PDB file of C-alpha atoms in Angstrom:
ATOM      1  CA  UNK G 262      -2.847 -40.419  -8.174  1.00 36.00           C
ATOM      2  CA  UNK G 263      -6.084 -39.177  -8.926  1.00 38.00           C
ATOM      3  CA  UNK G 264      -6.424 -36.642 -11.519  1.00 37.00           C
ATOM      4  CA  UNK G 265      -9.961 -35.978 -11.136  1.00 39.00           C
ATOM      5  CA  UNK G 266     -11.247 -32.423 -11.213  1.00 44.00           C
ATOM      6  CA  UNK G 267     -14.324 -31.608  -9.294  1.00 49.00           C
ATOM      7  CA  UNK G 268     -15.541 -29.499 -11.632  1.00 47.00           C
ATOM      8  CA  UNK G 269     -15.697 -29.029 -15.343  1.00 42.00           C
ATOM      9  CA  UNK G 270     -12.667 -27.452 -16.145  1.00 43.00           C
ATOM     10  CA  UNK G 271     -13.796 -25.192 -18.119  1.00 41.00           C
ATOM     11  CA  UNK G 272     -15.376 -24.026 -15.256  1.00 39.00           C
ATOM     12  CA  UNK G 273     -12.632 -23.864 -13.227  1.00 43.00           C
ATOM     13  CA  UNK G 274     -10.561 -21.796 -16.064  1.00 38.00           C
ATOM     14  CA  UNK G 275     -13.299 -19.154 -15.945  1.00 39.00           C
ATOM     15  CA  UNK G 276     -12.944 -19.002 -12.406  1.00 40.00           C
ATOM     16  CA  UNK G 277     -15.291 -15.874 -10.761  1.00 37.00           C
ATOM     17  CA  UNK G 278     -12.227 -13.617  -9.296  1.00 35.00           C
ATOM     18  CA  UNK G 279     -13.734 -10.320  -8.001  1.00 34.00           C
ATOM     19  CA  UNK G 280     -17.222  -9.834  -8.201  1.00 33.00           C
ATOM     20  CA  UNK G 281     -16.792  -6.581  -5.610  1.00 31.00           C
ATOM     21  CA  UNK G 282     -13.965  -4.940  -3.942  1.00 34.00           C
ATOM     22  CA  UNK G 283     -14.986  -1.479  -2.280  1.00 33.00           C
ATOM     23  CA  UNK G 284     -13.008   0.364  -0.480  1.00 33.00           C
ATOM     24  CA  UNK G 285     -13.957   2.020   2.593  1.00 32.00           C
ATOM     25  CA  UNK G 286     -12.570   5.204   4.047  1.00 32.00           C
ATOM     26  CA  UNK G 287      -9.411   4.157   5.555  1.00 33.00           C
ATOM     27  CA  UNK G 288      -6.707   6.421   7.291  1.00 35.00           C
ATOM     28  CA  UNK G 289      -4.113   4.609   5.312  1.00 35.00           C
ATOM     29  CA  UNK G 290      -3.508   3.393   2.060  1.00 38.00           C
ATOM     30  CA  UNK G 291      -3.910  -0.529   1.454  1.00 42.00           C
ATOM     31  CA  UNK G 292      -1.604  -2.603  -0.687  1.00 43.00           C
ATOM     32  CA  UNK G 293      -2.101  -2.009  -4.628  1.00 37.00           C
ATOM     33  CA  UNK G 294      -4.567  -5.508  -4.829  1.00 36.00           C
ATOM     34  CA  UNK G 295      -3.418  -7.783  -6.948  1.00 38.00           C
ATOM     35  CA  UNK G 296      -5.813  -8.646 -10.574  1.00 38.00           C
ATOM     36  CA  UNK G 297      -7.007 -11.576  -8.842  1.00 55.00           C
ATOM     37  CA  UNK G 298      -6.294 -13.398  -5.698  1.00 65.00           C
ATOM     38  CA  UNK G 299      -3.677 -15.683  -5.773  1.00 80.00           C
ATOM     39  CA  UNK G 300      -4.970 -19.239  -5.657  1.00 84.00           C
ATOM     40  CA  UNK G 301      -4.198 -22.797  -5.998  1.00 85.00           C
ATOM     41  CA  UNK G 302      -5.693 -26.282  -6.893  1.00 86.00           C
ATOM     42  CA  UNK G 303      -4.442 -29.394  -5.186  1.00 87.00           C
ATOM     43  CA  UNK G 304      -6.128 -33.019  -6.066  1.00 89.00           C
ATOM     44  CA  UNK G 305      -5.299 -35.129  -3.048  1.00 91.00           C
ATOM     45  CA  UNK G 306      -5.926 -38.823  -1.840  1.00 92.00           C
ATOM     46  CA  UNK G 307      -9.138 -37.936  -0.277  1.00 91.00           C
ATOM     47  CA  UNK G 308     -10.192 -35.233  -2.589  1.00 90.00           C
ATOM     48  CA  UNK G 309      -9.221 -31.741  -3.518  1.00 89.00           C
ATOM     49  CA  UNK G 310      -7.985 -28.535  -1.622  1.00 91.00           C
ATOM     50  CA  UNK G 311      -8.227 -25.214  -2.805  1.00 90.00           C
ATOM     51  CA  UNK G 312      -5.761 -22.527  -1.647  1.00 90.00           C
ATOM     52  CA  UNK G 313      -6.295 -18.650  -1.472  1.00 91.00           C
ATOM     53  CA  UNK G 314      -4.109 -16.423  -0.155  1.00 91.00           C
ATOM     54  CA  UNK G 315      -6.446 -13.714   1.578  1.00 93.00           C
ATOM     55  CA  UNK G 316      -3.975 -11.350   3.581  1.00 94.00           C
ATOM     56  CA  UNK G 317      -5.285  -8.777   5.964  1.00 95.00           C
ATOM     57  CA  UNK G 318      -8.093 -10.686   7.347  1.00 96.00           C
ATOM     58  CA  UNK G 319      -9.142 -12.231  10.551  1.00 94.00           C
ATOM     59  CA  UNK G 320     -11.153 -15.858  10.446  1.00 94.00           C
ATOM     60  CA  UNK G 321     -13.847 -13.776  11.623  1.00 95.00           C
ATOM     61  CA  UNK G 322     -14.429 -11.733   8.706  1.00 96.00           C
ATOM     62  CA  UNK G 323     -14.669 -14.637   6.165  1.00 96.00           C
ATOM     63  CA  UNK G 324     -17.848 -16.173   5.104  1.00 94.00           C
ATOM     64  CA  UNK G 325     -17.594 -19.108   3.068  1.00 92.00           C
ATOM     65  CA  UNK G 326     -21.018 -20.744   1.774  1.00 89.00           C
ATOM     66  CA  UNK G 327     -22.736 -23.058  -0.423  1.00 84.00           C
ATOM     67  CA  UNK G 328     -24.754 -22.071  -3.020  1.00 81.00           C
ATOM     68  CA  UNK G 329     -26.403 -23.591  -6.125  1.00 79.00           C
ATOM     69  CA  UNK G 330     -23.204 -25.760  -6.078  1.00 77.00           C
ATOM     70  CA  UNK G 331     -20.719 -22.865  -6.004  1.00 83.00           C
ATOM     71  CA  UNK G 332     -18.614 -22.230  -3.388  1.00 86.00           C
ATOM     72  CA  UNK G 333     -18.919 -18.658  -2.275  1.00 88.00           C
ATOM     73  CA  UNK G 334     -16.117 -16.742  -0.185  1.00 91.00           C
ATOM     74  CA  UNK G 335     -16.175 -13.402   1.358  1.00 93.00           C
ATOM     75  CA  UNK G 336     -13.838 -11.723   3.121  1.00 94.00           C
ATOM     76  CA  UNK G 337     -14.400  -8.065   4.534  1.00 94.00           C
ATOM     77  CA  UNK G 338     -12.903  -5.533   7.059  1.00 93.00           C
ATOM     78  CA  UNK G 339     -12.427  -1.786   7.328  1.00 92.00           C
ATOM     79  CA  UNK G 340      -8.941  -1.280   6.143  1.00 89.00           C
ATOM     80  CA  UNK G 341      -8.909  -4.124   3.090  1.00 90.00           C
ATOM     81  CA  UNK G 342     -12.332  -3.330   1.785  1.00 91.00           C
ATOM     82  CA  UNK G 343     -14.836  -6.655   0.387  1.00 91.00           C
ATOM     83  CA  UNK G 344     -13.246  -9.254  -1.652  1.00 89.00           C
ATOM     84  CA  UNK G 345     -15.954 -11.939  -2.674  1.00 89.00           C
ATOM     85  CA  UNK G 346     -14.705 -14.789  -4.698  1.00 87.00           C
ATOM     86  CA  UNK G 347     -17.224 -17.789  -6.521  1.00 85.00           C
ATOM     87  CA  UNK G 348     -16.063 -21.090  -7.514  1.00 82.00           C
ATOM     88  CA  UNK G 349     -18.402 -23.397  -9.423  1.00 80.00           C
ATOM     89  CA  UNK G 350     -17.817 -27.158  -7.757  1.00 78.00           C
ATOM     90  CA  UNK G 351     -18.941 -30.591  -9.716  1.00 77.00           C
ATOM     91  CA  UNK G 352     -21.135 -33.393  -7.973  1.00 78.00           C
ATOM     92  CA  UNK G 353     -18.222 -35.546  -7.015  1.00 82.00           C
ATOM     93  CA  UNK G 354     -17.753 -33.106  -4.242  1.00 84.00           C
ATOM     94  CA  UNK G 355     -18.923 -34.069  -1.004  1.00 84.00           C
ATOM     95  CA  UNK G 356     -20.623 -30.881   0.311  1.00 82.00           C
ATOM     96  CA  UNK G 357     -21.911 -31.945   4.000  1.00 85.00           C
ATOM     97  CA  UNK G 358     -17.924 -31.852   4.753  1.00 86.00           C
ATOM     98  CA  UNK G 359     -15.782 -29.422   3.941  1.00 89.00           C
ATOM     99  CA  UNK G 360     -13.439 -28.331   6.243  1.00 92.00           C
ATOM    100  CA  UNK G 361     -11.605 -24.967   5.976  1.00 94.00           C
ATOM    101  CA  UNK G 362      -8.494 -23.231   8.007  1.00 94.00           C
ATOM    102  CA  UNK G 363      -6.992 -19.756   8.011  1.00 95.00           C
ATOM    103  CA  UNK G 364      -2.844 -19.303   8.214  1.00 94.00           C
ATOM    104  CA  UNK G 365      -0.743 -16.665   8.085  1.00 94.00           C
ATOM    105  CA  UNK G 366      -3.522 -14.866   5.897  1.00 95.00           C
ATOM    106  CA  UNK G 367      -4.010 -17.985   3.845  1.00 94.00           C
ATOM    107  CA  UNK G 368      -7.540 -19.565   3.539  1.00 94.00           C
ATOM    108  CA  UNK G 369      -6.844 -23.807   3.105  1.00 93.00           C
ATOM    109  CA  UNK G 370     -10.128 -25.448   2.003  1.00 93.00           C
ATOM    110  CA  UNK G 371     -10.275 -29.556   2.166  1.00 93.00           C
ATOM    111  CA  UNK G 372     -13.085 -30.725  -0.689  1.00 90.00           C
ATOM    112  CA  UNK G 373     -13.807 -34.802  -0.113  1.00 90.00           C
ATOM    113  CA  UNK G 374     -14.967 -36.752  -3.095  1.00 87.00           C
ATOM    114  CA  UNK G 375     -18.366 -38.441  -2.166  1.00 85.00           C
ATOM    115  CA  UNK G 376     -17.560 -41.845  -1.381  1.00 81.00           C
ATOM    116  CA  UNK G 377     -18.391 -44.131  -3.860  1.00 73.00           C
ATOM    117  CA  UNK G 378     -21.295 -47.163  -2.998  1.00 65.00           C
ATOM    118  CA  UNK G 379     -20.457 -50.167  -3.964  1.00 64.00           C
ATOM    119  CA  UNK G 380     -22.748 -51.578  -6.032  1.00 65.00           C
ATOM    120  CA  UNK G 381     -25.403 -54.353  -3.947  1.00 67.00           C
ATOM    121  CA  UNK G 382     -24.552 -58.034  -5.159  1.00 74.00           C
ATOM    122  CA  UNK G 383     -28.166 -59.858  -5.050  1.00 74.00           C
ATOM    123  CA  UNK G 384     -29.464 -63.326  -5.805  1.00 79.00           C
ATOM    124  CA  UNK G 385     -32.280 -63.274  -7.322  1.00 82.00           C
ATOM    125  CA  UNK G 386     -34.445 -66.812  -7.415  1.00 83.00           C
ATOM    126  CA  UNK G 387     -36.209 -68.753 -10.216  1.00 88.00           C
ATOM    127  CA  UNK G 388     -39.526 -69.351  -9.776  1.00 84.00           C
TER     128      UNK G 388
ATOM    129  CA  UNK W 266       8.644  -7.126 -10.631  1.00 31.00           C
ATOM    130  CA  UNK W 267      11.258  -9.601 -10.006  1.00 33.00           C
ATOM    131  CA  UNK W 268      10.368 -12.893 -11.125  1.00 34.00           C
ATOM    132  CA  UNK W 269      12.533 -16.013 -11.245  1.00 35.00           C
ATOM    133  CA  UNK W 270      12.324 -19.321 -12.729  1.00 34.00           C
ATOM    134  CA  UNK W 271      14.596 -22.205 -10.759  1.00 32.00           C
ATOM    135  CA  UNK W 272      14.340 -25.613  -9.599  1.00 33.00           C
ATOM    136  CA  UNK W 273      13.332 -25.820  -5.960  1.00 34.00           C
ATOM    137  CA  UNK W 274      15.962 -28.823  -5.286  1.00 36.00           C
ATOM    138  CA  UNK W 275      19.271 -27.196  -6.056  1.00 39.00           C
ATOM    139  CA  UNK W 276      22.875 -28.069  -4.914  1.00 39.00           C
ATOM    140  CA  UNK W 277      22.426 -26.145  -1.829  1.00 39.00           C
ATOM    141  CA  UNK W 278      18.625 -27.127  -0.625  1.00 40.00           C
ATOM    142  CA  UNK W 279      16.508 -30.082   0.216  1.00 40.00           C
ATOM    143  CA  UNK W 280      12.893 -30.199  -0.531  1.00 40.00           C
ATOM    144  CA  UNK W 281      10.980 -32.144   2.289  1.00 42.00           C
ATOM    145  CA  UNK W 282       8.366 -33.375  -0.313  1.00 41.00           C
ATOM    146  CA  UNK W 283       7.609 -34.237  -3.412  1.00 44.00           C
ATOM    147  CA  UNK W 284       4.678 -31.233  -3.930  1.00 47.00           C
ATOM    148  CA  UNK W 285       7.930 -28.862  -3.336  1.00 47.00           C
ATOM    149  CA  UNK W 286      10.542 -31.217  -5.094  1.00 47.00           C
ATOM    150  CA  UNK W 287       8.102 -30.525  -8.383  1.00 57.00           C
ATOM    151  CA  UNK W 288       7.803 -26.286  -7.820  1.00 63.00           C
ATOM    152  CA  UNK W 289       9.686 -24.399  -9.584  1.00 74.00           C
ATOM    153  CA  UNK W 290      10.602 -21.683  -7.389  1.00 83.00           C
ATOM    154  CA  UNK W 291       8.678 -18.313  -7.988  1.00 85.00           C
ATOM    155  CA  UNK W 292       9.603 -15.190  -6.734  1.00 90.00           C
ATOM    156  CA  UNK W 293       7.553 -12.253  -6.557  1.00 91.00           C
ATOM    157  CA  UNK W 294       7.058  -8.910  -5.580  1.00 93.00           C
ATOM    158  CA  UNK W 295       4.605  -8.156  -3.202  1.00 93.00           C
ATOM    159  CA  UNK W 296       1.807  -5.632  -2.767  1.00 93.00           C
ATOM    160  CA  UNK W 297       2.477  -2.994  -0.354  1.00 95.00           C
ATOM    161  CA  UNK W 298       2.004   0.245   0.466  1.00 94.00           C
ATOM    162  CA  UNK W 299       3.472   3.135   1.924  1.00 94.00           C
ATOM    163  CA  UNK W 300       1.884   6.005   3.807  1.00 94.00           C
ATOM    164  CA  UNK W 301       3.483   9.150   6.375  1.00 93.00           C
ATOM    165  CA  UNK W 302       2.429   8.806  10.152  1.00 92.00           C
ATOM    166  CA  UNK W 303       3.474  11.766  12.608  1.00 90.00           C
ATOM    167  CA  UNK W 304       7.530  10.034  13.063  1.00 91.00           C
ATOM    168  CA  UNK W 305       7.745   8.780   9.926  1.00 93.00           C
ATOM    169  CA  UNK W 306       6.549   6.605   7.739  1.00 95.00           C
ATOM    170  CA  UNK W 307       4.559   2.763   7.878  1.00 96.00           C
ATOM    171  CA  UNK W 308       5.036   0.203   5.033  1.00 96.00           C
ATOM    172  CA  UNK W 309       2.970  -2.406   4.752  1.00 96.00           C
ATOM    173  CA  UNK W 310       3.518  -5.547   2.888  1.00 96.00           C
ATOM    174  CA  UNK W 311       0.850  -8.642   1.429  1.00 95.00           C
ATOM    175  CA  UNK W 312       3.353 -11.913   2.627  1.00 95.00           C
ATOM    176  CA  UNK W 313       0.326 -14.308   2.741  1.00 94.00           C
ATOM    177  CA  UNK W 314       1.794 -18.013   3.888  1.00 93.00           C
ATOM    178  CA  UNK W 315       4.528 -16.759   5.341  1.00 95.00           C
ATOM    179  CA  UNK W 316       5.668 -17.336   9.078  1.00 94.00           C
ATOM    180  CA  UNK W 317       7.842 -15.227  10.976  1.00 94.00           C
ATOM    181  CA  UNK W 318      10.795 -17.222  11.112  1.00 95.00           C
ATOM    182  CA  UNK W 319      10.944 -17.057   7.066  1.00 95.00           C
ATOM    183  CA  UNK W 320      11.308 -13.849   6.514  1.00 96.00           C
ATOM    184  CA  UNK W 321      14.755 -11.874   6.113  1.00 96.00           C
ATOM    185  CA  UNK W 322      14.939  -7.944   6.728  1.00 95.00           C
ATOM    186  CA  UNK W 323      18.095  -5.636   5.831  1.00 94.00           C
ATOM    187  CA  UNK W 324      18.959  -2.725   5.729  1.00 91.00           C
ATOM    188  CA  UNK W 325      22.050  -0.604   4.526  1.00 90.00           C
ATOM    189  CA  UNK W 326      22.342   3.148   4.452  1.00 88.00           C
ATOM    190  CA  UNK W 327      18.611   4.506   2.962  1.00 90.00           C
ATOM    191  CA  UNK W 328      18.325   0.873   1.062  1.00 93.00           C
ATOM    192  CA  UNK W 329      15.529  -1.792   2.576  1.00 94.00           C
ATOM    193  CA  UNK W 330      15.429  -5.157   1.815  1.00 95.00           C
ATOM    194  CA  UNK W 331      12.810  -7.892   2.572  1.00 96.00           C
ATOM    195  CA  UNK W 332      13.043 -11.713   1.532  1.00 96.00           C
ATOM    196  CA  UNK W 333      10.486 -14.112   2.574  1.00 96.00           C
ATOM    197  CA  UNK W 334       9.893 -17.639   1.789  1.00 94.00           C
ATOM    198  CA  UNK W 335       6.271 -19.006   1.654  1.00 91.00           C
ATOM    199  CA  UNK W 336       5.307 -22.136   3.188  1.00 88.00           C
ATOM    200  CA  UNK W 337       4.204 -24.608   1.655  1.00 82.00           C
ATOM    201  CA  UNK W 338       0.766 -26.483   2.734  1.00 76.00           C
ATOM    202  CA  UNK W 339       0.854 -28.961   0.100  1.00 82.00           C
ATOM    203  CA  UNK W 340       1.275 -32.577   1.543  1.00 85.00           C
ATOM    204  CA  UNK W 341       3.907 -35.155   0.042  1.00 87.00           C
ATOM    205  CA  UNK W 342       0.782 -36.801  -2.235  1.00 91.00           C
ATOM    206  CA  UNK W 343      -1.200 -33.791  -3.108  1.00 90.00           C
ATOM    207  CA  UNK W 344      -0.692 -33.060  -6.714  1.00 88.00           C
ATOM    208  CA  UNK W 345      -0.931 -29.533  -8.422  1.00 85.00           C
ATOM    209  CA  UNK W 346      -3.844 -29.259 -10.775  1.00 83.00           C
ATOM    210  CA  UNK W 347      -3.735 -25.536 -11.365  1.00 77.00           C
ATOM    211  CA  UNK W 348      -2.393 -21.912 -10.000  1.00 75.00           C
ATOM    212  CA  UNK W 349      -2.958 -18.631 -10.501  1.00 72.00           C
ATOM    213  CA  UNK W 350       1.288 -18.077 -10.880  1.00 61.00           C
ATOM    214  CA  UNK W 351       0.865 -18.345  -6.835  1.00 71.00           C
ATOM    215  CA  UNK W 352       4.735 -17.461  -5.324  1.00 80.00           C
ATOM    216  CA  UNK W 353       7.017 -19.833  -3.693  1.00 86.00           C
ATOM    217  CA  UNK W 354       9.052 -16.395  -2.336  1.00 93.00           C
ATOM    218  CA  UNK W 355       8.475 -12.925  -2.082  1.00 95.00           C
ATOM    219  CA  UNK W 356      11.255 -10.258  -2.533  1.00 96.00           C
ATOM    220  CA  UNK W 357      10.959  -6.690  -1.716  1.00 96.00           C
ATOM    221  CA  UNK W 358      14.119  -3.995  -2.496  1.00 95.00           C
ATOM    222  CA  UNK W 359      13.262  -0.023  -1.462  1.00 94.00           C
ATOM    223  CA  UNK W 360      14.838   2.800  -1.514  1.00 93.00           C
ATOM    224  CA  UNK W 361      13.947   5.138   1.037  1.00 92.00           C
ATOM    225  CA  UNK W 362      14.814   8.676   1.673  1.00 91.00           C
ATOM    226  CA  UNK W 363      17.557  10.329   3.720  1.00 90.00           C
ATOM    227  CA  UNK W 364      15.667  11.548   6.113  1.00 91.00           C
ATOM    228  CA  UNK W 365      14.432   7.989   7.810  1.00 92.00           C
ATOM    229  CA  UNK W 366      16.370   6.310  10.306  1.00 91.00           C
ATOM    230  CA  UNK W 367      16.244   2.920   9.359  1.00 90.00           C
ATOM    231  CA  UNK W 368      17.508   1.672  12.872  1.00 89.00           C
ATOM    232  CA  UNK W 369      14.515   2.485  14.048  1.00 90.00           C
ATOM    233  CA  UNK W 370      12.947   0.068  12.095  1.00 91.00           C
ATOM    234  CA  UNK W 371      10.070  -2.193  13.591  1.00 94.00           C
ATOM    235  CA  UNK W 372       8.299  -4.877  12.127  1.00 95.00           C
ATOM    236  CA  UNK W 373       5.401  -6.806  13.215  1.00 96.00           C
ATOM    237  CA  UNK W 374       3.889  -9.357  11.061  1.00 97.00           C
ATOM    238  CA  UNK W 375      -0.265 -10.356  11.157  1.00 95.00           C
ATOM    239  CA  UNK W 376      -2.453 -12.377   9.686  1.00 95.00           C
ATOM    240  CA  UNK W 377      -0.157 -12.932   6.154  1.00 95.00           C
ATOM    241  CA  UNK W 378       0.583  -9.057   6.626  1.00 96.00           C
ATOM    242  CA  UNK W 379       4.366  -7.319   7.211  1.00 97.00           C
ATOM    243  CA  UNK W 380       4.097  -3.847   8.888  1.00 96.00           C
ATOM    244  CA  UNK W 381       7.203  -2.090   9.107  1.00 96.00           C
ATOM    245  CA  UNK W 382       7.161   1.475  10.986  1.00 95.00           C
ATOM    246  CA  UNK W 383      10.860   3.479  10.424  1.00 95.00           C
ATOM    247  CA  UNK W 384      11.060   7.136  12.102  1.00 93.00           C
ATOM    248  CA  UNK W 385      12.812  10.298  10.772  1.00 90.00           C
ATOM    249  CA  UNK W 386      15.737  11.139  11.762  1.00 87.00           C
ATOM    250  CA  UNK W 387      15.783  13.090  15.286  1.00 79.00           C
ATOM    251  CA  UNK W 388      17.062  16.416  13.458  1.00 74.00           C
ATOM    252  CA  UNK W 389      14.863  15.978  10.278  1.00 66.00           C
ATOM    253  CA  UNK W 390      11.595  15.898  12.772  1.00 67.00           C
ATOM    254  CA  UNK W 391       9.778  19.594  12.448  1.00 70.00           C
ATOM    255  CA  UNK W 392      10.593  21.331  15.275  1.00 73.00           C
ATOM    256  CA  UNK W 393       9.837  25.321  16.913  1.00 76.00           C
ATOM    257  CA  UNK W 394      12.493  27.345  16.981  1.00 80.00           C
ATOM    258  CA  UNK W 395      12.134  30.340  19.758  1.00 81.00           C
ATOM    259  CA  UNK W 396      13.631  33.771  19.677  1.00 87.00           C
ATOM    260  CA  UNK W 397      15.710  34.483  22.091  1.00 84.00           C
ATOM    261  CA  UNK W 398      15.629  37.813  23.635  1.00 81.00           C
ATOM    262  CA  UNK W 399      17.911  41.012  23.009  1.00 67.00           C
TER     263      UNK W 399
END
């Protein structure tokens, strides 16, 4: 099993939580938010996937993006306010294909690890 | 908050994988919040992960109970680097005034979100009172 991390760890630890959560007039009180948003780390066979539970929203109203090798999310709607989260990635990520889902107000995102190229065997002849 | 500690495979349950055979089992209290409407009162509850067949409501006399169990998206060969204390469960115990009729409780649960609406009591509902005539 690979124990890998995409990123240094360090990194990781420090993790960006909320950079900005407004609130915006709502008729009825939201839930008390939580310090930070719950989230979770998995290294798998072909990769990683990162887990964040993001109640109250629709897939519509999240914006993930890449951006100087951080993965940005935002999520935003009337009643829960902005929640924008930032998570620094390392170059064994494969960036052209992430893949991300939305369940039950939890936000799956599948990281591949950039294949590796094997290295070219040449002969090279004596002249 | 309630918070418990226990293997996930005890005597009485089988994990389906190894990702859950590892978990200890975490129960939490969720966010929620409360606020009056024109019948009553709406309660709405954070249960992110959790799918409508998992989750338990009860109610006796004024108390309300709600138990939910998260799933669990990790596959058999995923392993756990790190959490942020993420819950296995969630476990919500209120007390609610006398004046709510809890049997006219109704839930609807969206996108990771429990919203419970309960009405007043018929009699406790503000209502005129005429004067009858002489």
């Amino acid at each position: 099993m690979r124990n890998i991390l995409p990123w240094n760890q360090g990194i990781f630890a420090d993790i960006n939580t909320i950079l900005n959560r407004t609130l915006s007039q709502i008729d009825t009180p939201v839930p008390t938010p939580s310090a930070t948003e719950k989230h979770a780390l998995y290294s798998t066979p072909q990769g990683w996937a990162l887990r964040v539970d993001l109640p109250g929203y629709e897939k519509s109203e999240i914006t993930i993006s890449l951006e100087d090798n951080a993965l940005k999310l935002s999520a935003a709607n009337e009643n829960r306010g902005t929640t924008d989260l930032s998570f620094a990635l390392g170059d064994e990520v494969e960036t052209t294909d992430i893949n991300a889902k939305l369940t039950n107000g939890v936000l799956e995102i599948l990281l591949p690890k950039k294949e590796e190229v094997a290295p070219e065997n040449k002969t090279i002849a004596v002249q | 908050m309630n918070q418990e500690n226990q293997t996930c495979c005890g005597n009485d349950t089988q994990c389906e994988n190894t990702a859950q055979a590892d978990r200890p089992q975490i129960i939490v209290k969720p966010a929620f919040s409360t606020s009056k409407t024109q019948t009553g009162v709406k309660i709405i509850i954070d249960l992110p992960g959790v799918s409508k067949d998992k989750i338990n409501i009860k109610s006796e006399e004024t108390r309300l109970s709600i138990k939910a169990e998260k799933t669990e998206l990790a596959q058999p060969d995923w392993q756990l680097i790190s959490d942020s204390d993420i819950a296995t469960d969630y476990e919500l115990n209120l007390e609610l005034t006398a004046d709510l009729d809890l049997s006219t409780t109704a839930a609807k649960l969206e996108k990771g979100v429990l919203t419970l609406g309960i009405n007043k009591h018929e009699k406790s509902l503000p209502r005129e009172i005429t004067i009858s005539d002489e």
